Amino acid sequence: MKFNMKLVQAGLVAAMATASAGSMAAVFNDFQVSEGSVPGSVVNTFTADKITGNYVEVVSFDGAGNFATSIKWQAGQYVANDGTTPLTTQLGSFGSSGYGLYALLQGTGTYSTNGAGITTFNFNPGGSLNVWIDPDANTSFTAPATGAGAWTTGNTGDPDYLIASGALFGGTGTLDPTLSSCKNGGINCGSFGTSTSFLLTALGSQYFTAPVPFYNVSFESGQLNSFVVAGTQTINGSLDVVFGVPEPTSIALMGLGLVGLGVSLRRRKQA
């Protein structure tokens, strides 16, 4: 599918308007995973609606209101029933059937800090997203020197294989050092959300098996730890992923893709 950026951006505005009306329980789109497609794993098919994981981000600020970021995300668990029920799968398991799932994202954006010390971030459209399966869950990672560089991987003789790629539509974030939870190097100093295009490879279609065609947008939401908005910083925290489509009638699904908003998500099943 060819993406219409104006359509997507209009949908994001509509979603923010919906969110401002009040907070309601999120409803995430279901998807199906076939773990038997991963070399070394046993046959197992399950339905989930969210993926949770941990991210490490290297971000560089130029002092003129621009930033570049490079993010490594490693999936930890699949969740079902609108993000309420953790599932037991082979993802991250020890033993011969365990495997890893990770993503590498690069992007740029702008930032500004107000008089109270609260910084707002806006992600630019573009950049790159690549999602990989690590069959033996043994890939090593080396961080880039700056946010403009790419994470490099090692010990990938399994080999790792690409299951999806995409690019940023955009996103926002807020760092608030005035929060009581952020004192003394706290881990709850703000949050960020992004939306990206999401295109499965042929191997990815054997792993994410339903719906067909699969959702073509992913929505990511992460929390920010304390850091200084200057130079190059390394940040880490949790990050969740859900999936959707970019039509205006379903973009309100994005819930996790917008920061600080309680978004009501409407389930949309694809044939």
mmCIF file of C-alpha atoms in Angstrom:
data_model
loop_
_atom_site.group_PDB
_atom_site.id
_atom_site.type_symbol
_atom_site.label_atom_id
_atom_site.label_comp_id
_atom_site.label_asym_id
_atom_site.label_seq_id
_atom_site.Cartn_x
_atom_site.Cartn_y
_atom_site.Cartn_z
ATOM 1 C CA MET A 1 0.000 0.000 0.000
ATOM 2 C CA LYS A 2 1.218 3.510 -0.787
ATOM 3 C CA PHE A 3 0.950 5.836 2.214
ATOM 4 C CA ASN A 4 -0.727 9.235 1.960
ATOM 5 C CA MET A 5 1.117 11.409 4.486
ATOM 6 C CA LYS A 6 -1.568 14.127 4.519
ATOM 7 C CA LEU A 7 -4.167 11.466 5.296
ATOM 8 C CA VAL A 8 -2.076 10.053 8.118
ATOM 9 C CA GLN A 9 -1.373 13.490 9.625
ATOM 10 C CA ALA A 10 -5.065 14.378 9.468
ATOM 11 C CA GLY A 11 -5.805 11.150 11.290
ATOM 12 C CA LEU A 12 -3.305 12.014 14.017
ATOM 13 C CA VAL A 13 -5.078 15.317 14.625
ATOM 14 C CA ALA A 14 -8.410 13.505 14.796
ATOM 15 C CA ALA A 15 -6.970 11.069 17.316
ATOM 16 C CA MET A 16 -5.767 13.879 19.551
ATOM 17 C CA ALA A 17 -9.222 15.437 19.462
ATOM 18 C CA THR A 18 -10.757 12.117 20.440
ATOM 19 C CA ALA A 19 -8.265 11.685 23.288
ATOM 20 C CA SER A 20 -8.958 15.092 24.771
ATOM 21 C CA ALA A 21 -12.593 14.118 25.284
ATOM 22 C CA GLY A 22 -11.577 11.803 28.124
ATOM 23 C CA SER A 23 -9.679 8.678 29.044
ATOM 24 C CA MET A 24 -11.172 5.268 28.393
ATOM 25 C CA ALA A 25 -9.856 1.748 28.323
ATOM 26 C CA ALA A 26 -7.720 1.013 25.292
ATOM 27 C CA VAL A 27 -8.827 -1.588 22.765
ATOM 28 C CA PHE A 28 -5.941 -2.992 20.730
ATOM 29 C CA ASN A 29 -6.055 -4.787 17.376
ATOM 30 C CA ASP A 30 -5.539 -8.546 17.558
ATOM 31 C CA PHE A 31 -2.835 -10.231 15.479
ATOM 32 C CA GLN A 32 -1.618 -13.808 15.123
ATOM 33 C CA VAL A 33 1.950 -15.111 15.505
ATOM 34 C CA SER A 34 3.299 -18.452 14.272
ATOM 35 C CA GLU A 35 6.450 -19.288 16.222
ATOM 36 C CA GLY A 36 6.984 -22.455 14.220
ATOM 37 C CA SER A 37 8.380 -20.257 11.438
ATOM 38 C CA VAL A 38 11.451 -19.462 13.580
ATOM 39 C CA PRO A 39 14.286 -21.982 13.032
ATOM 40 C CA GLY A 40 14.717 -24.157 16.121
ATOM 41 C CA SER A 41 11.381 -23.257 17.689
ATOM 42 C CA VAL A 42 8.475 -25.623 18.133
ATOM 43 C CA VAL A 43 5.134 -25.134 16.407
ATOM 44 C CA ASN A 44 3.058 -22.658 18.396
ATOM 45 C CA THR A 45 0.415 -20.216 17.173
ATOM 46 C CA PHE A 46 -1.189 -17.593 19.390
ATOM 47 C CA THR A 47 -3.204 -14.380 19.244
ATOM 48 C CA ALA A 48 -1.918 -11.194 20.912
ATOM 49 C CA ASP A 49 -2.606 -7.453 20.695
ATOM 50 C CA LYS A 50 0.518 -5.843 22.189
ATOM 51 C CA ILE A 51 4.268 -6.425 22.433
ATOM 52 C CA THR A 52 6.211 -5.143 25.430
ATOM 53 C CA GLY A 53 9.965 -4.664 25.620
ATOM 54 C CA ASN A 54 12.978 -2.591 26.632
ATOM 55 C CA TYR A 55 14.691 0.131 24.621
ATOM 56 C CA VAL A 56 18.094 1.816 24.737
ATOM 57 C CA GLU A 57 18.378 5.133 22.912
ATOM 58 C CA VAL A 58 21.406 7.183 21.946
ATOM 59 C CA VAL A 59 20.268 10.746 21.242
ATOM 60 C CA SER A 60 22.322 13.810 20.273
ATOM 61 C CA PHE A 61 21.198 17.432 20.684
ATOM 62 C CA ASP A 62 22.823 20.161 18.579
ATOM 63 C CA GLY A 63 21.946 23.078 20.872
ATOM 64 C CA ALA A 64 19.935 24.711 18.099
ATOM 65 C CA GLY A 65 16.684 22.810 18.592
ATOM 66 C CA ASN A 66 17.427 19.656 16.584
ATOM 67 C CA PHE A 67 18.111 16.077 17.666
ATOM 68 C CA ALA A 68 19.113 12.778 16.065
ATOM 69 C CA THR A 69 18.248 9.465 17.686
ATOM 70 C CA SER A 70 19.195 5.815 17.284
ATOM 71 C CA ILE A 71 17.104 3.266 19.196
ATOM 72 C CA LYS A 72 17.547 -0.428 19.917
ATOM 73 C CA TRP A 73 14.392 -2.193 21.129
ATOM 74 C CA GLN A 74 14.266 -5.809 22.312
ATOM 75 C CA ALA A 75 10.876 -7.482 22.663
ATOM 76 C CA GLY A 76 10.228 -9.158 25.991
ATOM 77 C CA GLN A 77 6.671 -10.473 25.928
ATOM 78 C CA TYR A 78 3.443 -10.743 23.985
ATOM 79 C CA VAL A 79 0.240 -9.598 25.694
ATOM 80 C CA ALA A 80 -3.444 -10.292 24.911
ATOM 81 C CA ASN A 81 -6.912 -9.115 25.981
ATOM 82 C CA ASP A 82 -6.245 -5.426 25.329
ATOM 83 C CA GLY A 83 -2.852 -5.478 26.976
ATOM 84 C CA THR A 84 -3.994 -7.147 30.214
ATOM 85 C CA THR A 85 -2.908 -10.794 29.878
ATOM 86 C CA PRO A 86 0.793 -11.707 29.425
ATOM 87 C CA LEU A 87 1.238 -14.759 27.192
ATOM 88 C CA THR A 88 3.651 -17.644 27.644
ATOM 89 C CA THR A 89 5.563 -18.005 24.367
ATOM 90 C CA GLN A 90 9.037 -18.983 23.181
ATOM 91 C CA LEU A 91 10.085 -15.336 22.827
ATOM 92 C CA GLY A 92 13.097 -14.770 25.059
ATOM 93 C CA SER A 93 12.853 -18.284 26.507
ATOM 94 C CA PHE A 94 15.929 -20.199 27.607
ATOM 95 C CA GLY A 95 16.730 -23.461 25.867
ATOM 96 C CA SER A 96 16.910 -24.648 22.286
ATOM 97 C CA SER A 97 13.477 -23.276 21.292
ATOM 98 C CA GLY A 98 13.966 -19.725 22.604
ATOM 99 C CA TYR A 99 14.462 -16.837 20.176
ATOM 100 C CA GLY A 100 14.802 -13.049 20.195
ATOM 101 C CA LEU A 101 12.923 -10.247 18.457
ATOM 102 C CA TYR A 102 14.465 -6.782 18.135
ATOM 103 C CA ALA A 103 14.088 -3.544 16.219
ATOM 104 C CA LEU A 104 16.520 -0.781 15.234
ATOM 105 C CA LEU A 105 15.147 2.700 14.559
ATOM 106 C CA GLN A 106 16.866 5.900 13.455
ATOM 107 C CA GLY A 107 15.208 9.301 13.247
ATOM 108 C CA THR A 108 15.500 13.038 13.718
ATOM 109 C CA GLY A 109 13.380 15.773 15.208
ATOM 110 C CA THR A 110 13.174 19.104 16.953
ATOM 111 C CA TYR A 111 12.962 20.104 20.601
ATOM 112 C CA SER A 112 12.270 23.147 22.765
ATOM 113 C CA THR A 113 12.471 23.826 26.503
ATOM 114 C CA ASN A 114 10.140 26.262 28.254
ATOM 115 C CA GLY A 115 10.817 28.487 31.240
ATOM 116 C CA ALA A 116 9.820 25.747 33.684
ATOM 117 C CA GLY A 117 12.464 23.398 32.268
ATOM 118 C CA ILE A 118 9.976 21.122 30.494
ATOM 119 C CA THR A 119 11.233 19.926 27.109
ATOM 120 C CA THR A 120 8.943 18.953 24.223
ATOM 121 C CA PHE A 121 10.173 16.712 21.396
ATOM 122 C CA ASN A 122 8.714 16.344 17.897
ATOM 123 C CA PHE A 123 9.846 13.561 15.581
ATOM 124 C CA ASN A 124 10.276 14.292 11.875
ATOM 125 C CA PRO A 125 8.765 12.003 9.223
ATOM 126 C CA GLY A 126 11.379 9.719 7.695
ATOM 127 C CA GLY A 127 14.257 7.789 9.190
ATOM 128 C CA SER A 128 14.266 4.010 9.201
ATOM 129 C CA LEU A 129 12.805 1.068 11.129
ATOM 130 C CA ASN A 130 14.011 -2.524 10.777
ATOM 131 C CA VAL A 131 12.665 -5.477 12.783
ATOM 132 C CA TRP A 132 14.649 -8.709 13.120
ATOM 133 C CA ILE A 133 14.251 -12.251 14.434
ATOM 134 C CA ASP A 134 17.271 -13.639 16.316
ATOM 135 C CA PRO A 135 16.742 -17.436 16.189
ATOM 136 C CA ASP A 136 19.271 -18.263 18.920
ATOM 137 C CA ALA A 137 18.627 -15.147 21.049
ATOM 138 C CA ASN A 138 22.374 -14.440 21.109
ATOM 139 C CA THR A 139 22.864 -11.252 19.077
ATOM 140 C CA SER A 140 25.179 -8.667 20.632
ATOM 141 C CA PHE A 141 24.761 -4.915 20.148
ATOM 142 C CA THR A 142 27.185 -1.996 19.996
ATOM 143 C CA ALA A 143 25.821 1.512 20.476
ATOM 144 C CA PRO A 144 26.730 4.301 18.045
ATOM 145 C CA ALA A 145 28.910 7.213 19.184
ATOM 146 C CA THR A 146 26.097 9.684 18.463
ATOM 147 C CA GLY A 147 22.394 9.606 17.725
ATOM 148 C CA ALA A 148 23.148 10.064 14.029
ATOM 149 C CA GLY A 149 24.879 6.671 13.863
ATOM 150 C CA ALA A 150 23.452 3.166 13.639
ATOM 151 C CA TRP A 151 23.530 0.365 16.185
ATOM 152 C CA THR A 152 25.766 -2.482 15.013
ATOM 153 C CA THR A 153 25.162 -6.164 15.714
ATOM 154 C CA GLY A 154 27.467 -9.095 16.309
ATOM 155 C CA ASN A 155 27.256 -12.868 16.795
ATOM 156 C CA THR A 156 24.593 -13.065 14.075
ATOM 157 C CA GLY A 157 25.792 -16.293 12.485
ATOM 158 C CA ASP A 158 22.375 -17.918 13.174
ATOM 159 C CA PRO A 159 21.660 -15.869 10.964
ATOM 160 C CA ASP A 160 19.228 -13.145 12.075
ATOM 161 C CA TYR A 161 16.575 -12.360 9.495
ATOM 162 C CA LEU A 162 14.620 -9.230 8.656
ATOM 163 C CA ILE A 163 10.850 -9.542 9.154
ATOM 164 C CA ALA A 164 9.655 -5.936 8.728
ATOM 165 C CA SER A 165 10.787 -2.451 7.789
ATOM 166 C CA GLY A 166 9.317 1.042 7.815
ATOM 167 C CA ALA A 167 9.837 4.715 8.535
ATOM 168 C CA LEU A 168 8.551 7.285 10.995
ATOM 169 C CA PHE A 169 5.326 9.139 10.325
ATOM 170 C CA GLY A 170 6.114 11.315 13.354
ATOM 171 C CA GLY A 171 5.552 11.496 17.082
ATOM 172 C CA THR A 172 5.911 13.596 20.220
ATOM 173 C CA GLY A 173 7.506 13.398 23.649
ATOM 174 C CA THR A 174 7.826 15.358 26.883
ATOM 175 C CA LEU A 175 10.564 15.429 29.531
ATOM 176 C CA ASP A 176 9.457 17.044 32.799
ATOM 177 C CA PRO A 177 12.231 17.223 35.435
ATOM 178 C CA THR A 178 9.827 18.965 37.825
ATOM 179 C CA LEU A 179 7.868 15.745 38.404
ATOM 180 C CA SER A 180 8.300 14.305 41.885
ATOM 181 C CA SER A 181 8.980 10.902 40.295
ATOM 182 C CA CYS A 182 11.924 12.428 38.419
ATOM 183 C CA LYS A 183 13.868 13.678 41.432
ATOM 184 C CA ASN A 184 17.302 12.180 42.092
ATOM 185 C CA GLY A 185 17.602 10.491 38.718
ATOM 186 C CA GLY A 186 14.086 9.093 38.572
ATOM 187 C CA ILE A 187 12.799 6.696 35.926
ATOM 188 C CA ASN A 188 9.446 8.389 35.305
ATOM 189 C CA CYS A 189 10.358 11.802 33.916
ATOM 190 C CA GLY A 190 8.164 11.818 30.830
ATOM 191 C CA SER A 191 7.162 9.764 27.831
ATOM 192 C CA PHE A 192 7.213 9.641 24.054
ATOM 193 C CA GLY A 193 5.148 8.089 21.295
ATOM 194 C CA THR A 194 5.762 7.475 17.617
ATOM 195 C CA SER A 195 3.944 5.971 14.666
ATOM 196 C CA THR A 196 5.734 4.201 11.825
ATOM 197 C CA SER A 197 4.906 2.484 8.597
ATOM 198 C CA PHE A 198 5.187 -1.290 8.930
ATOM 199 C CA LEU A 199 5.819 -3.560 5.950
ATOM 200 C CA LEU A 200 6.406 -7.281 6.419
ATOM 201 C CA THR A 201 9.001 -9.175 4.418
ATOM 202 C CA ALA A 202 8.184 -12.611 2.987
ATOM 203 C CA LEU A 203 9.693 -14.210 6.102
ATOM 204 C CA GLY A 204 7.816 -11.735 8.286
ATOM 205 C CA SER A 205 4.530 -12.887 6.758
ATOM 206 C CA GLN A 206 5.334 -16.413 7.940
ATOM 207 C CA TYR A 207 5.775 -15.113 11.502
ATOM 208 C CA PHE A 208 2.967 -12.517 11.699
ATOM 209 C CA THR A 209 0.313 -14.601 9.965
ATOM 210 C CA ALA A 210 -2.939 -12.672 10.539
ATOM 211 C CA PRO A 211 -4.641 -10.505 9.589
ATOM 212 C CA VAL A 212 -3.888 -10.759 5.861
ATOM 213 C CA PRO A 213 -2.836 -8.250 4.727
ATOM 214 C CA PHE A 214 -1.146 -7.390 7.998
ATOM 215 C CA TYR A 215 -1.510 -3.984 9.670
ATOM 216 C CA ASN A 216 0.625 -1.379 7.925
ATOM 217 C CA VAL A 217 1.249 0.969 10.862
ATOM 218 C CA SER A 218 2.902 0.340 14.226
ATOM 219 C CA PHE A 219 2.399 2.596 17.258
ATOM 220 C CA GLU A 220 5.116 2.793 19.894
ATOM 221 C CA SER A 221 4.994 4.279 23.388
ATOM 222 C CA GLY A 222 7.928 4.571 25.798
ATOM 223 C CA GLN A 223 8.802 6.202 29.102
ATOM 224 C CA LEU A 224 11.749 8.548 29.657
ATOM 225 C CA ASN A 225 14.270 8.414 32.466
ATOM 226 C CA SER A 226 16.090 11.492 33.743
ATOM 227 C CA PHE A 227 18.693 12.964 31.355
ATOM 228 C CA VAL A 228 20.248 16.295 30.375
ATOM 229 C CA VAL A 229 19.000 17.771 27.102
ATOM 230 C CA ALA A 230 22.451 18.585 25.751
ATOM 231 C CA GLY A 231 25.190 16.794 23.828
ATOM 232 C CA THR A 232 24.856 13.029 23.418
ATOM 233 C CA GLN A 233 22.871 11.065 25.979
ATOM 234 C CA THR A 234 22.003 7.391 26.486
ATOM 235 C CA ILE A 235 18.471 6.687 27.715
ATOM 236 C CA ASN A 236 16.697 3.436 28.482
ATOM 237 C CA GLY A 237 13.241 2.329 29.508
ATOM 238 C CA SER A 238 10.201 0.276 28.565
ATOM 239 C CA LEU A 239 8.468 0.544 25.196
ATOM 240 C CA ASP A 240 5.227 -1.076 23.980
ATOM 241 C CA VAL A 241 4.022 -1.678 20.426
ATOM 242 C CA VAL A 242 0.547 -2.092 18.954
ATOM 243 C CA PHE A 243 -0.590 -2.204 15.320
ATOM 244 C CA GLY A 244 -3.198 -0.462 13.171
ATOM 245 C CA VAL A 245 -3.979 1.095 9.807
ATOM 246 C CA PRO A 246 -3.699 4.761 8.708
ATOM 247 C CA GLU A 247 -7.279 5.495 7.591
ATOM 248 C CA PRO A 248 -8.940 8.370 9.501
ATOM 249 C CA THR A 249 -11.724 6.096 10.776
ATOM 250 C CA SER A 250 -9.210 3.815 12.501
ATOM 251 C CA ILE A 251 -6.282 6.124 13.298
ATOM 252 C CA ALA A 252 -7.816 6.617 16.758
ATOM 253 C CA LEU A 253 -6.402 3.130 17.359
ATOM 254 C CA MET A 254 -3.068 4.802 17.841
ATOM 255 C CA GLY A 255 -3.535 5.187 21.604
ATOM 256 C CA LEU A 256 0.053 4.316 22.451
ATOM 257 C CA GLY A 257 1.391 6.437 19.620
ATOM 258 C CA LEU A 258 0.545 9.773 21.258
ATOM 259 C CA VAL A 259 2.088 10.896 24.517
ATOM 260 C CA GLY A 260 0.218 11.845 27.643
ATOM 261 C CA LEU A 261 -3.210 11.330 26.120
ATOM 262 C CA GLY A 262 -5.827 8.785 27.152
ATOM 263 C CA VAL A 263 -6.863 7.513 23.762
ATOM 264 C CA SER A 264 -9.863 5.296 23.206
ATOM 265 C CA LEU A 265 -8.934 2.624 20.682
ATOM 266 C CA ARG A 266 -11.568 1.052 18.483
ATOM 267 C CA ARG A 267 -11.009 -2.528 17.330
ATOM 268 C CA ARG A 268 -10.874 -2.939 13.583
ATOM 269 C CA LYS A 269 -10.528 -6.415 12.213
ATOM 270 C CA GLN A 270 -9.109 -7.040 8.761
ATOM 271 C CA ALA A 271 -10.317 -9.895 6.628
#
